[in-house]
Coordinates of C-alpha atoms and ligand atoms in Angstrom, one line a residue:
M4 CA 111.3 98.2 103.4
K5 CA 113.3 96.6 100.6
E6 CA 111.2 98.0 97.8
Q7 CA 108.9 101.0 97.9
L8 CA 105.6 99.4 98.5
N9 CA 102.7 101.7 99.5
F10 CA 101.2 100.0 102.5
K11 CA 98.9 100.8 105.4
I12 CA 98.9 99.2 108.8
E13 CA 95.9 99.1 111.1
L14 CA 94.2 97.1 113.8
I15 CA 91.8 94.6 112.4
S16 CA 89.1 92.2 113.6
P17 CA 89.5 88.5 114.4
E18 CA 87.2 87.8 111.4
Q19 CA 89.5 89.8 109.0
V20 CA 92.6 87.8 110.1
I21 CA 91.2 84.6 108.7
A22 CA 91.6 85.8 105.1
V23 CA 95.4 85.6 105.4
R24 CA 95.8 82.9 108.2
Q25 CA 93.9 80.3 106.1
P26 CA 96.0 80.3 102.9
V27 CA 99.3 80.8 104.6
L28 CA 99.1 78.9 107.9
R29 CA 96.2 76.5 107.5
K30 CA 96.3 75.8 103.8
G31 CA 93.3 73.5 102.8
K32 CA 91.9 73.5 106.3
P33 CA 88.4 74.7 107.2
I34 CA 87.7 78.1 108.7
E35 CA 87.4 76.5 112.2
A36 CA 91.0 75.5 112.1
C37 CA 92.0 79.1 111.6
I38 CA 90.3 80.4 114.7
F39 CA 92.6 80.5 117.8
D40 CA 91.5 80.3 121.4
G41 CA 91.7 83.9 122.7
D42 CA 91.1 85.6 119.3
D43 CA 88.1 87.4 120.7
L44 CA 89.4 88.4 124.1
P45 CA 89.4 92.1 124.9
T46 CA 93.1 91.9 125.7
T47 CA 93.9 90.4 122.3
F48 CA 94.7 92.6 119.3
H49 CA 95.2 91.8 115.6
V50 CA 97.4 93.8 113.2
G51 CA 96.9 93.9 109.4
I52 CA 98.9 95.3 106.6
F53 CA 97.1 96.5 103.4
I54 CA 98.4 97.1 99.9
N55 CA 96.0 98.9 97.6
G56 CA 93.2 98.3 100.1
S57 CA 93.8 94.5 100.2
L58 CA 94.8 92.7 103.4
V59 CA 98.1 90.9 102.7
G60 CA 99.6 90.3 106.1
V61 CA 98.4 89.7 109.7
V62 CA 99.7 89.0 113.2
S63 CA 97.9 88.6 116.5
F64 CA 99.0 89.4 120.1
M65 CA 97.5 87.7 123.1
E66 CA 98.0 88.1 126.8
N67 CA 99.5 84.7 127.8
K68 CA 102.2 83.7 130.2
H69 CA 104.7 81.0 129.2
P70 CA 106.0 78.8 132.0
L71 CA 109.5 79.2 130.8
F72 CA 109.5 82.9 131.6
E73 CA 109.1 84.7 134.9
E74 CA 108.0 88.2 133.8
E75 CA 104.5 89.0 134.8
N76 CA 103.8 91.1 131.8
Q77 CA 103.9 88.8 128.8
Y78 CA 102.2 88.6 125.5
Q79 CA 102.2 85.8 122.9
L80 CA 102.6 86.6 119.3
R81 CA 100.5 84.3 117.1
G82 CA 99.5 83.7 113.5
M83 CA 102.3 85.7 111.8
A84 CA 101.5 85.4 108.1
V85 CA 102.1 87.3 104.9
L86 CA 100.5 86.1 101.6
E87 CA 103.0 84.2 99.6
S88 CA 103.4 86.6 96.7
Y89 CA 104.1 89.4 99.2
Q90 CA 106.7 87.6 101.3
F91 CA 110.3 88.7 101.6
K92 CA 109.4 92.4 100.9
G93 CA 109.7 93.6 104.4
L94 CA 106.0 93.5 105.3
G95 CA 106.4 91.0 108.1
Y96 CA 109.0 93.3 109.6
E97 CA 106.6 96.2 109.4
I98 CA 103.6 94.5 111.2
L99 CA 105.9 93.0 113.8
K100 CA 107.4 96.4 114.6
Y101 CA 103.9 98.0 114.7
G102 CA 102.6 95.3 117.1
E103 CA 105.7 95.5 119.3
S104 CA 105.2 99.3 119.6
L105 CA 101.6 98.8 120.8
L106 CA 102.9 96.3 123.4
I107 CA 105.5 98.8 124.6
K108 CA 102.7 101.4 125.0
K109 CA 100.8 98.9 127.1
G110 CA 103.8 98.4 129.3
I111 CA 104.3 94.8 128.2
K112 CA 107.8 93.7 129.1
M113 CA 108.2 90.6 127.0
C114 CA 106.8 89.0 123.8
W115 CA 107.2 85.3 123.0
C116 CA 106.0 82.9 120.3
N117 CA 106.0 79.3 119.3
A118 CA 107.9 79.8 116.0
R119 CA 107.9 77.4 113.1
E120 CA 111.4 76.2 112.3
I121 CA 111.3 77.8 108.9
A122 CA 110.5 81.2 110.4
V123 CA 113.1 81.2 113.1
D124 CA 115.6 83.2 111.0
F125 CA 113.0 85.8 110.4
Y126 CA 112.5 86.3 114.1
R127 CA 116.2 86.2 114.8
K128 CA 116.6 89.1 112.3
N129 CA 114.0 90.9 114.4
N130 CA 116.0 90.3 117.6
Y131 CA 114.1 87.4 119.0
T132 CA 116.1 84.7 120.9
I133 CA 115.4 80.9 121.1
K134 CA 114.7 79.5 124.6
G135 CA 114.8 75.8 125.3
D136 CA 114.6 72.8 123.0
P137 CA 112.6 72.3 119.8
F138 CA 109.3 70.6 120.1
L139 CA 106.7 69.1 117.7
I140 CA 103.2 70.6 117.1
P141 CA 101.3 67.8 115.4
E142 CA 100.3 68.4 111.8
I143 CA 102.4 71.6 111.7
G144 CA 105.9 70.6 112.5
I145 CA 109.0 71.5 114.6
H146 CA 108.7 74.7 116.6
Y147 CA 111.0 76.8 118.9
V148 CA 110.0 79.1 121.7
I149 CA 111.4 82.5 120.8
H150 CA 111.2 85.7 122.9
K151 CA 112.2 89.3 123.0
N152 CA 112.5 91.8 125.9
L153 CA 110.6 94.9 124.9
Q154 CA 111.7 97.4 127.6
Ligands
COA6 C1 107.6 84.5 108.2 C2 106.9 85.6 107.5 C3 105.7 86.1 108.3 C4 107.9 86.8 107.3 O1 107.3 87.8 106.6 P1 108.0 88.5 105.4 O2 107.2 89.7 105.0 O3 108.2 87.5 104.3 O4 109.4 88.9 106.0 P2 110.3 90.2 105.8 O5 110.4 90.4 104.3 O6 109.9 91.3 106.7 O7 111.7 89.7 106.3 C5 112.4 88.7 105.7 C6 113.7 88.4 106.3 O8 113.6 87.3 107.2 C7 114.4 86.2 106.7 N1 113.7 85.0 106.7 C8 114.1 83.8 107.2 N2 113.3 82.9 107.1 C9 112.2 83.4 106.5 C10 111.0 82.9 106.1 N3 110.6 81.6 106.2 N4 110.1 83.7 105.5 C11 110.5 85.0 105.3 N5 111.6 85.5 105.7 C12 112.5 84.7 106.3 C13 114.8 86.6 105.3 O9 116.0 86.1 105.0 C14 114.7 88.1 105.3 O10 115.9 88.6 105.7 P3 116.7 89.7 104.8 O11 115.8 90.9 105.0 O12 118.0 89.9 105.4 O13 116.7 89.2 103.4 C15 106.3 85.2 106.1 O14 107.4 84.8 105.2 C16 105.3 84.1 106.1 O15 104.1 84.3 106.2 N6 105.8 82.8 106.0 C17 104.9 81.7 106.0 C18 104.2 81.5 107.3 C19 105.1 81.4 108.5 O16 106.0 80.6 108.6 N7 104.7 82.2 109.6 C20 105.4 82.2 110.8 C21 104.7 81.3 111.8 S1 105.6 81.1 113.3

């Protein structure tokens, strides 16, 4: 952590995730646009970080194989978001680390993500590597597939 923030990290429900996903990743869009396919699957888990009891950051992990990768045991990281006033304080790093530690416990070998161009440096700092060429997700922008071997 860069500054001493008193935070708590725990697993949260798909409904709780929306409170951060919406303002950060789907600004001005309806709730339906903030619900991802797979949010409710039993293999999916959602991580939240709380400051003074308020949820300020979220990330979700879903079992999903990307055709670019051969590993059988893959998870996709989705919906990584920290409320704007809490960004760049190390909270994203903390929820990513927590989620990865749960994946390692599950025996998952690799985690990948469709990363927004502006967030690629954040993932690089967390030891993710780009695979392949950039691509466009309509209405959101340029993305890169990034990945990390976990064990
Ligand atoms: C990307 C995001 C989740 C990172 O969380 P965070 O709590 O701000 O990140 P941290 O403070 O743990 O780490 C920040 C580090 O990543 C780097 N970084 C690069 N691009 C960044 C970006 N767009 N946002 C935040 N950090 C970024 C910073 O330089 C910083 O490095 P430093 O520690 O050497 O200064 C958060 O900024 C966010 O919600 N951004 C908007 C939504 C988004 O783009 N989500 C990703 C979708 S793929």
